[in-house]
PDB file of C-alpha atoms in Angstrom:
ATOM      1  CA  MET G   3       0.000   0.000   0.000  1.00  0.00           C
ATOM      2  CA  MET G   4       1.292   3.441  -0.946  1.00  0.00           C
ATOM      3  CA  CYS G   5       0.340   6.894   0.298  1.00  0.00           C
ATOM      4  CA  GLY G   6      -2.407   8.278  -1.932  1.00  0.00           C
ATOM      5  CA  ASP G   7      -3.780   4.878  -2.963  1.00  0.00           C
ATOM      6  CA  LYS G   8      -7.529   4.589  -3.572  1.00  0.00           C
ATOM      7  CA  LEU G   9      -7.983   0.999  -4.669  1.00  0.00           C
ATOM      8  CA  HIS G  10     -10.945  -1.345  -5.156  1.00  0.00           C
ATOM      9  CA  ILE G  11     -10.132  -5.065  -5.421  1.00  0.00           C
ATOM     10  CA  ILE G  12     -12.481  -7.992  -6.079  1.00  0.00           C
ATOM     11  CA  LEU G  13     -11.430 -11.371  -4.659  1.00  0.00           C
ATOM     12  CA  GLU G  14     -12.479 -14.796  -5.844  1.00  0.00           C
ATOM     13  CA  GLU G  15     -14.100 -16.941  -3.147  1.00  0.00           C
ATOM     14  CA  LYS G  16     -10.879 -18.903  -2.409  1.00  0.00           C
ATOM     15  CA  GLU G  17      -8.439 -16.073  -3.055  1.00  0.00           C
ATOM     16  CA  GLU G  18      -6.351 -14.329  -0.383  1.00  0.00           C
ATOM     17  CA  LEU G  19      -4.845 -10.849  -0.423  1.00  0.00           C
ATOM     18  CA  ILE G  20      -1.720  -9.707   1.447  1.00  0.00           C
ATOM     19  CA  VAL G  21      -1.395  -5.960   2.056  1.00  0.00           C
ATOM     20  CA  ASN G  22       1.903  -4.444   3.221  1.00  0.00           C
ATOM     21  CA  PHE G  23       2.748  -0.886   4.256  1.00  0.00           C
ATOM     22  CA  ASP G  24       6.117   0.568   5.292  1.00  0.00           C
ATOM     23  CA  SER G  25       6.556   4.302   5.813  1.00  0.00           C
ATOM     24  CA  ASP G  26      10.244   4.039   4.837  1.00  0.00           C
ATOM     25  CA  ASN G  27       9.315   2.839   1.315  1.00  0.00           C
ATOM     26  CA  GLN G  28       7.042   5.758   0.436  1.00  0.00           C
ATOM     27  CA  THR G  29       7.724   8.483  -2.117  1.00  0.00           C
ATOM     28  CA  LEU G  30       5.929  10.941   0.174  1.00  0.00           C
ATOM     29  CA  VAL G  31       8.498  12.329   2.630  1.00  0.00           C
ATOM     30  CA  GLU G  32       6.423  14.863   4.556  1.00  0.00           C
ATOM     31  CA  GLY G  33       2.811  15.649   5.349  1.00  0.00           C
ATOM     32  CA  GLU G  34      -0.092  13.282   6.028  1.00  0.00           C
ATOM     33  CA  CYS G  35      -0.105   9.844   4.436  1.00  0.00           C
ATOM     34  CA  LEU G  36      -3.614   8.748   3.489  1.00  0.00           C
ATOM     35  CA  ALA G  37      -4.567   5.545   1.665  1.00  0.00           C
ATOM     36  CA  ASP G  38      -7.798   3.701   1.062  1.00  0.00           C
ATOM     37  CA  LEU G  39      -8.340   0.071   0.031  1.00  0.00           C
ATOM     38  CA  ARG G  40     -11.774  -1.473  -0.511  1.00  0.00           C
ATOM     39  CA  VAL G  41     -11.891  -5.268  -0.911  1.00  0.00           C
ATOM     40  CA  ALA G  42     -15.010  -7.219  -1.864  1.00  0.00           C
ATOM     41  CA  VAL G  43     -15.826 -10.835  -2.663  1.00  0.00           C
ATOM     42  CA  LYS G  44     -16.981 -11.649  -6.177  1.00  0.00           C
ATOM     43  CA  ASP G  45     -20.729 -12.292  -6.351  1.00  0.00           C
ATOM     44  CA  THR G  46     -21.309 -16.053  -6.189  1.00  0.00           C
ATOM     45  CA  GLY G  47     -25.094 -16.135  -6.374  1.00  0.00           C
ATOM     46  CA  ILE G  48     -26.911 -17.548  -3.352  1.00  0.00           C
ATOM     47  CA  LYS G  49     -23.731 -18.448  -1.466  1.00  0.00           C
ATOM     48  CA  LYS G  50     -22.887 -15.738   1.081  1.00  0.00           C
ATOM     49  CA  TYR G  51     -19.378 -14.751   2.114  1.00  0.00           C
ATOM     50  CA  GLY G  52     -17.848 -12.655   4.857  1.00  0.00           C
ATOM     51  CA  MET G  53     -14.302 -11.349   5.222  1.00  0.00           C
ATOM     52  CA  GLN G  54     -11.561 -12.130   7.724  1.00  0.00           C
ATOM     53  CA  VAL G  55      -8.763  -9.596   8.279  1.00  0.00           C
ATOM     54  CA  GLU G  56      -5.734 -10.462  10.406  1.00  0.00           C
ATOM     55  CA  GLY G  57      -2.197  -9.189  10.792  1.00  0.00           C
ATOM     56  CA  GLU G  58       0.292  -7.122  12.796  1.00  0.00           C
ATOM     57  CA  MET G  59       1.082  -3.416  12.878  1.00  0.00           C
ATOM     58  CA  ASP G  60       3.359  -0.851  14.533  1.00  0.00           C
ATOM     59  CA  LEU G  61       2.549   2.827  13.955  1.00  0.00           C
ATOM     60  CA  GLU G  62       4.707   5.269  15.918  1.00  0.00           C
ATOM     61  CA  ASP G  63       2.884   8.443  16.870  1.00  0.00           C
ATOM     62  CA  PRO G  64       3.266   9.999  20.353  1.00  0.00           C
ATOM     63  CA  ASP G  65      -0.058  11.832  19.894  1.00  0.00           C
ATOM     64  CA  ASN G  66      -2.050   8.615  19.495  1.00  0.00           C
ATOM     65  CA  GLY G  67      -2.785   7.533  23.025  1.00  0.00           C
ATOM     66  CA  GLU G  68      -4.970   4.451  23.489  1.00  0.00           C
ATOM     67  CA  LEU G  69      -7.824   5.797  21.340  1.00  0.00           C
ATOM     68  CA  CYS G  70      -5.845   6.059  18.076  1.00  0.00           C
ATOM     69  CA  THR G  71      -6.722   9.737  17.642  1.00  0.00           C
ATOM     70  CA  SER G  72      -3.816  10.686  15.360  1.00  0.00           C
ATOM     71  CA  SER G  73      -2.345   7.866  13.251  1.00  0.00           C
ATOM     72  CA  TYR G  74      -4.244   4.646  12.680  1.00  0.00           C
ATOM     73  CA  LEU G  75      -5.481   1.922  10.381  1.00  0.00           C
ATOM     74  CA  ARG G  76      -9.269   1.907  10.329  1.00  0.00           C
ATOM     75  CA  VAL G  77     -10.977  -1.351   9.314  1.00  0.00           C
ATOM     76  CA  THR G  78     -14.691  -1.231   8.567  1.00  0.00           C
ATOM     77  CA  ASP G  79     -17.483  -3.157   6.861  1.00  0.00           C
ATOM     78  CA  VAL G  80     -19.788  -0.135   6.696  1.00  0.00           C
ATOM     79  CA  ASP G  81     -21.124  -0.049   3.146  1.00  0.00           C
ATOM     80  CA  ASP G  82     -22.820   3.362   3.107  1.00  0.00           C
ATOM     81  CA  LEU G  83     -24.238   6.042   5.381  1.00  0.00           C
ATOM     82  CA  GLU G  84     -27.477   4.063   5.839  1.00  0.00           C
ATOM     83  CA  ASP G  85     -25.675   0.921   7.021  1.00  0.00           C
ATOM     84  CA  GLU G  86     -26.808   0.432  10.636  1.00  0.00           C
ATOM     85  CA  THR G  87     -25.193  -2.980  11.212  1.00  0.00           C
ATOM     86  CA  GLY G  88     -21.626  -2.186  10.130  1.00  0.00           C
ATOM     87  CA  ARG G  89     -18.651  -2.025  12.478  1.00  0.00           C
ATOM     88  CA  ILE G  90     -15.593   0.236  12.621  1.00  0.00           C
ATOM     89  CA  ASN G  91     -12.362  -0.745  14.406  1.00  0.00           C
ATOM     90  CA  LYS G  92      -9.267   1.418  14.743  1.00  0.00           C
ATOM     91  CA  PHE G  93      -5.803  -0.098  15.194  1.00  0.00           C
ATOM     92  CA  CYS G  94      -2.665   1.844  16.117  1.00  0.00           C
ATOM     93  CA  ASN G  95       0.629   1.699  17.987  1.00  0.00           C
ATOM     94  CA  LYS G  96       1.915  -1.885  18.280  1.00  0.00           C
ATOM     95  CA  ASP G  97      -1.099  -4.133  17.898  1.00  0.00           C
ATOM     96  CA  SER G  98      -2.508  -7.310  16.396  1.00  0.00           C
ATOM     97  CA  ILE G  99      -5.239  -6.876  13.786  1.00  0.00           C
ATOM     98  CA  ASP G 100      -8.220  -9.208  13.971  1.00  0.00           C
ATOM     99  CA  PHE G 101     -11.495  -8.284  12.268  1.00  0.00           C
ATOM    100  CA  GLU G 102     -14.265 -10.608  11.085  1.00  0.00           C
ATOM    101  CA  THR G 103     -17.315  -9.465   9.185  1.00  0.00           C
ATOM    102  CA  ILE G 104     -20.479 -11.071   7.854  1.00  0.00           C
ATOM    103  CA  GLU G 105     -20.452  -8.554   5.010  1.00  0.00           C
ATOM    104  CA  ASP G 106     -18.853  -9.402   1.651  1.00  0.00           C
ATOM    105  CA  LEU G 107     -16.655  -6.304   1.716  1.00  0.00           C
ATOM    106  CA  VAL G 108     -14.190  -4.564   3.984  1.00  0.00           C
ATOM    107  CA  THR G 109     -12.357  -1.234   3.759  1.00  0.00           C
ATOM    108  CA  LEU G 110      -8.886  -0.388   5.071  1.00  0.00           C
ATOM    109  CA  GLU G 111      -8.266   3.318   5.663  1.00  0.00           C
ATOM    110  CA  LEU G 112      -4.745   4.422   6.620  1.00  0.00           C
ATOM    111  CA  SER G 113      -4.014   7.774   8.226  1.00  0.00           C
ATOM    112  CA  LEU G 114      -0.409   8.513   9.239  1.00  0.00           C
ATOM    113  CA  LYS G 115       0.106  12.067  10.443  1.00  0.00           C
ATOM    114  CA  ASP G 116       3.352  13.723   9.405  1.00  0.00           C
ATOM    115  CA  ILE G 117       5.169  10.863   7.696  1.00  0.00           C
ATOM    116  CA  GLY G 118       8.407  12.782   8.065  1.00  0.00           C
ATOM    117  CA  LYS G 119       8.252  12.415  11.863  1.00  0.00           C
ATOM    118  CA  ASN G 120       6.033   9.393  12.507  1.00  0.00           C
ATOM    119  CA  LYS G 121       6.970   5.951  11.198  1.00  0.00           C
ATOM    120  CA  GLY G 122       5.184   2.671  10.913  1.00  0.00           C
ATOM    121  CA  GLN G 123       4.425  -0.522   9.080  1.00  0.00           C
ATOM    122  CA  PHE G 124       1.789  -3.205   8.942  1.00  0.00           C
ATOM    123  CA  MET G 125       0.989  -6.440   7.169  1.00  0.00           C
ATOM    124  CA  VAL G 126      -2.553  -7.782   6.903  1.00  0.00           C
ATOM    125  CA  LYS G 127      -4.117 -10.779   5.183  1.00  0.00           C
ATOM    126  CA  LEU G 128      -7.675 -10.609   3.860  1.00  0.00           C
ATOM    127  CA  MET G 129      -9.570 -13.846   3.295  1.00  0.00           C
ATOM    128  CA  PRO G 130     -13.151 -14.537   2.193  1.00  0.00           C
ATOM    129  CA  HIS G 131     -14.946 -17.121   4.306  1.00  0.00           C
ATOM    130  CA  CYS G 132     -18.220 -18.826   3.445  1.00  0.00           C
ATOM    131  CA  LEU G 133     -21.052 -17.905   5.788  1.00  0.00           C
ATOM    132  CA  CYS G 134     -23.974 -19.925   4.461  1.00  0.00           C
ATOM    133  CA  GLY G 135     -26.071 -20.870   1.477  1.00  0.00           C
ATOM    134  CA  GLY G 136     -25.290 -22.409  -1.876  1.00  0.00           C
ATOM    135  CA  LEU G 137     -26.054 -25.477  -3.971  1.00  0.00           C
ATOM    136  CA  ILE G 138     -25.821 -29.030  -2.643  1.00  0.00           C
ATOM    137  CA  ASP G 139     -26.263 -31.826  -5.172  1.00  0.00           C
ATOM    138  CA  LYS G 140     -25.231 -35.430  -5.754  1.00  0.00           C
ATOM    139  CA  THR G 141     -22.854 -35.642  -2.778  1.00  0.00           C
ATOM    140  CA  GLU G 142     -23.687 -35.078   0.881  1.00  0.00           C
ATOM    141  CA  GLY G 143     -23.166 -31.665   2.412  1.00  0.00           C
ATOM    142  CA  GLU G 144     -23.400 -29.606   5.570  1.00  0.00           C
ATOM    143  CA  ILE G 145     -25.714 -26.746   6.452  1.00  0.00           C
ATOM    144  CA  LYS G 146     -25.179 -24.449   9.411  1.00  0.00           C
ATOM    145  CA  THR G 147     -25.948 -20.954  10.568  1.00  0.00           C
ATOM    146  CA  PRO G 148     -23.233 -18.315  10.143  1.00  0.00           C
ATOM    147  CA  LEU G 149     -20.619 -18.262  12.931  1.00  0.00           C
ATOM    148  CA  TYR G 150     -21.898 -21.565  14.372  1.00  0.00           C
ATOM    149  CA  PRO G 151     -21.589 -22.523  17.226  1.00  0.00           C
ATOM    150  CA  ARG G 152     -21.448 -18.848  18.165  1.00  0.00           C
ATOM    151  CA  PRO G 153     -24.740 -16.912  18.096  1.00  0.00           C
ATOM    152  CA  TYR G 154     -25.914 -16.217  14.567  1.00  0.00           C
ATOM    153  CA  PRO G 155     -26.186 -12.668  13.135  1.00  0.00           C
ATOM    154  CA  ASN G 156     -28.986 -10.859  11.321  1.00  0.00           C
ATOM    155  CA  ILE G 157     -28.867 -12.545   7.900  1.00  0.00           C
ATOM    156  CA  LEU G 158     -30.753 -14.366   5.149  1.00  0.00           C
ATOM    157  CA  CYS G 159     -29.331 -17.688   3.897  1.00  0.00           C
ATOM    158  CA  ILE G 160     -30.644 -19.852   1.056  1.00  0.00           C
ATOM    159  CA  TRP G 161     -29.619 -23.410   0.213  1.00  0.00           C
ATOM    160  CA  VAL G 162     -30.808 -25.233  -2.910  1.00  0.00           C
ATOM    161  CA  ILE G 163     -30.642 -29.027  -2.603  1.00  0.00           C
ATOM    162  CA  LYS G 164     -30.943 -31.094  -5.778  1.00  0.00           C
ATOM    163  CA  ALA G 165     -31.254 -34.874  -5.797  1.00  0.00           C
ATOM    164  CA  ALA G 166     -30.751 -37.232  -8.723  1.00  0.00           C
ATOM    165  CA  LEU G 167     -33.751 -38.886 -10.378  1.00  0.00           C
ATOM    166  CA  ASN G 168     -35.391 -41.535  -8.166  1.00  0.00           C
ATOM    167  CA  SER G 169     -33.471 -40.306  -5.112  1.00  0.00           C
ATOM    168  CA  SER G 170     -34.647 -38.921  -1.779  1.00  0.00           C
ATOM    169  CA  ILE G 171     -33.224 -36.067   0.283  1.00  0.00           C
ATOM    170  CA  PHE G 172     -32.462 -36.595   3.972  1.00  0.00           C
ATOM    171  CA  LEU G 173     -31.829 -33.795   6.467  1.00  0.00           C
ATOM    172  CA  HIS G 174     -30.372 -34.646   9.853  1.00  0.00           C
ATOM    173  CA  PHE G 175     -29.990 -31.902  12.458  1.00  0.00           C
ATOM    174  CA  GLU G 176     -27.374 -32.517  15.128  1.00  0.00           C
ATOM    175  CA  GLU G 177     -28.259 -29.218  16.791  1.00  0.00           C
ATOM    176  CA  PHE G 178     -31.155 -26.833  16.278  1.00  0.00           C
ATOM    177  CA  ASN G 179     -31.338 -23.843  18.606  1.00  0.00           C
ATOM    178  CA  LEU G 180     -33.093 -20.745  17.250  1.00  0.00           C
ATOM    179  CA  ARG G 181     -35.103 -18.064  18.995  1.00  0.00           C
ATOM    180  CA  PRO G 182     -38.292 -19.768  20.321  1.00  0.00           C
ATOM    181  CA  ARG G 183     -41.770 -19.059  19.050  1.00  0.00           C
ATOM    182  CA  ALA G 184     -43.512 -16.047  20.523  1.00  0.00           C
ATOM    183  CA  LYS G 185     -47.321 -16.131  20.358  1.00  0.00           C
ATOM    184  CA  LYS G 186     -47.054 -19.053  17.884  1.00  0.00           C
ATOM    185  CA  HIS G 187     -44.828 -17.016  15.510  1.00  0.00           C
ATOM    186  CA  CYS G 188     -41.173 -17.579  14.544  1.00  0.00           C
ATOM    187  CA  LYS G 189     -39.106 -14.428  14.104  1.00  0.00           C
ATOM    188  CA  ASP G 190     -35.913 -16.386  13.423  1.00  0.00           C
ATOM    189  CA  TYR G 191     -36.700 -19.493  11.419  1.00  0.00           C
ATOM    190  CA  LEU G 192     -35.714 -22.190   8.943  1.00  0.00           C
ATOM    191  CA  ASN G 193     -38.177 -22.570   6.066  1.00  0.00           C
ATOM    192  CA  LEU G 194     -38.256 -25.936   4.251  1.00  0.00           C
ATOM    193  CA  ASN G 195     -39.936 -25.866   0.821  1.00  0.00           C
ATOM    194  CA  ASP G 196     -40.246 -29.097  -1.175  1.00  0.00           C
ATOM    195  CA  GLY G 197     -42.480 -27.609  -3.888  1.00  0.00           C
ATOM    196  CA  MET G 198     -45.620 -29.198  -2.454  1.00  0.00           C
ATOM    197  CA  GLY G 199     -45.680 -27.396   0.863  1.00  0.00           C
ATOM    198  CA  GLN G 200     -43.632 -25.375   3.323  1.00  0.00           C
ATOM    199  CA  GLU G 201     -42.576 -25.919   6.930  1.00  0.00           C
ATOM    200  CA  LEU G 202     -41.428 -23.203   9.306  1.00  0.00           C
ATOM    201  CA  HIS G 203     -39.307 -24.211  12.299  1.00  0.00           C
ATOM    202  CA  CYS G 204     -37.690 -22.317  15.164  1.00  0.00           C
ATOM    203  CA  GLY G 205     -36.754 -22.871  18.802  1.00  0.00           C
ATOM    204  CA  LYS G 206     -35.482 -26.443  19.240  1.00  0.00           C
ATOM    205  CA  GLU G 207     -38.150 -28.029  17.053  1.00  0.00           C
ATOM    206  CA  LEU G 208     -35.698 -29.949  14.828  1.00  0.00           C
ATOM    207  CA  GLN G 209     -33.128 -30.871  17.502  1.00  0.00           C
ATOM    208  CA  HIS G 210     -31.751 -34.399  16.797  1.00  0.00           C
ATOM    209  CA  THR G 211     -34.303 -34.827  14.001  1.00  0.00           C
ATOM    210  CA  THR G 212     -34.016 -36.561  10.617  1.00  0.00           C
ATOM    211  CA  LYS G 213     -36.427 -35.578   7.836  1.00  0.00           C
ATOM    212  CA  LYS G 214     -36.932 -37.318   4.482  1.00  0.00           C
ATOM    213  CA  TYR G 215     -38.220 -35.754   1.255  1.00  0.00           C
ATOM    214  CA  ASN G 216     -39.127 -37.799  -1.839  1.00  0.00           C
ATOM    215  CA  VAL G 217     -38.463 -34.880  -4.176  1.00  0.00           C
ATOM    216  CA  ASN G 218     -35.648 -33.817  -6.469  1.00  0.00           C
ATOM    217  CA  LEU G 219     -35.550 -30.205  -5.273  1.00  0.00           C
ATOM    218  CA  LEU G 220     -35.645 -28.813  -1.753  1.00  0.00           C
ATOM    219  CA  ILE G 221     -35.106 -25.151  -0.867  1.00  0.00           C
ATOM    220  CA  LEU G 222     -34.017 -24.103   2.616  1.00  0.00           C
ATOM    221  CA  ARG G 223     -34.322 -20.495   3.749  1.00  0.00           C
ATOM    222  CA  PHE G 224     -32.902 -19.314   7.065  1.00  0.00           C
ATOM    223  CA  SER G 225     -33.927 -15.847   8.212  1.00  0.00           C
ATOM    224  CA  SER G 226     -32.968 -13.977  11.375  1.00  0.00           C
ATOM    225  CA  THR G 227     -33.880 -10.483  12.487  1.00  0.00           C
ATOM    226  CA  ARG G 228     -31.614  -9.791  15.479  1.00  0.00           C
ATOM    227  CA  THR G 229     -28.072  -8.454  15.293  1.00  0.00           C
ATOM    228  CA  GLN G 230     -27.358  -9.899  18.753  1.00  0.00           C
ATOM    229  CA  ASN G 231     -28.846 -12.972  20.399  1.00  0.00           C
ATOM    230  CA  GLU G 232     -27.948 -15.886  22.653  1.00  0.00           C
ATOM    231  CA  TYR G 233     -28.871 -18.763  20.331  1.00  0.00           C
ATOM    232  CA  SER G 234     -26.231 -20.954  18.686  1.00  0.00           C
ATOM    233  CA  GLY G 235     -28.216 -21.750  15.528  1.00  0.00           C
ATOM    234  CA  PHE G 236     -28.221 -25.105  13.785  1.00  0.00           C
ATOM    235  CA  LEU G 237     -25.871 -27.702  12.375  1.00  0.00           C
ATOM    236  CA  GLY G 238     -27.261 -30.189   9.887  1.00  0.00           C
ATOM    237  CA  LYS G 239     -26.214 -32.783   7.358  1.00  0.00           C
ATOM    238  CA  VAL G 240     -27.675 -33.289   3.878  1.00  0.00           C
ATOM    239  CA  MET G 241     -27.699 -36.847   2.486  1.00  0.00           C
ATOM    240  CA  PHE G 242     -29.137 -38.601  -0.535  1.00  0.00           C
ATOM    241  CA  GLY G 243     -30.575 -42.102  -0.804  1.00  0.00           C
ATOM    242  CA  PRO G 244     -32.831 -44.288  -2.963  1.00  0.00           C
ATOM    243  CA  GLU G 245     -36.449 -43.168  -3.190  1.00  0.00           C
ATOM    244  CA  THR G 246     -38.792 -45.476  -1.313  1.00  0.00           C
TER     245      THR G 246
END
């Protein structure tokens, strides 16, 4: 990363990006060093990705204090001014960088006051990580809420399960722990749609349960409405077998 950079990079789903900065390697020798890097994951349809940012830094600025008020690396997943769920973290001095987001983009904003007096460097690695959703066909697969077994975030996940001709779809849930029904309604739920009808489940309704569908297409839709909760979500296995 160089002073003055304003970059936008798109990563493939299994691609990693290493970003390095060293104040001694800059062409700017005085004044404020500003740089901006926006990294997003390439759109992969119904599969949802987040971003993991990790690394080390050392920015020398006696005016910083513990609140990073002068020179810092700001890491954020805020998409626009109307984004109410985004987070902003500032890193400065000698620190480890660790930032995980359920958004498919992250922005690094560097501000180094007076590069002629203050020095610093950092190295960070940015990695997409699959949150939920996608296509499962022919071979068995796993379905789970984002961040499982940690509490799940506010998100919408869609899985499409396709079975071969004359095959059945089996769903086995090892754990199922969503927000319970309130007045017979599910606010966080898993919707199961086999084309002939729909089921809506929440709470612990599918805990240690196996379900069988004699169809070739099953659509699962997980929806949650809370940004913070105490529920661990679900972990399930998708299997295929002969239709009976």
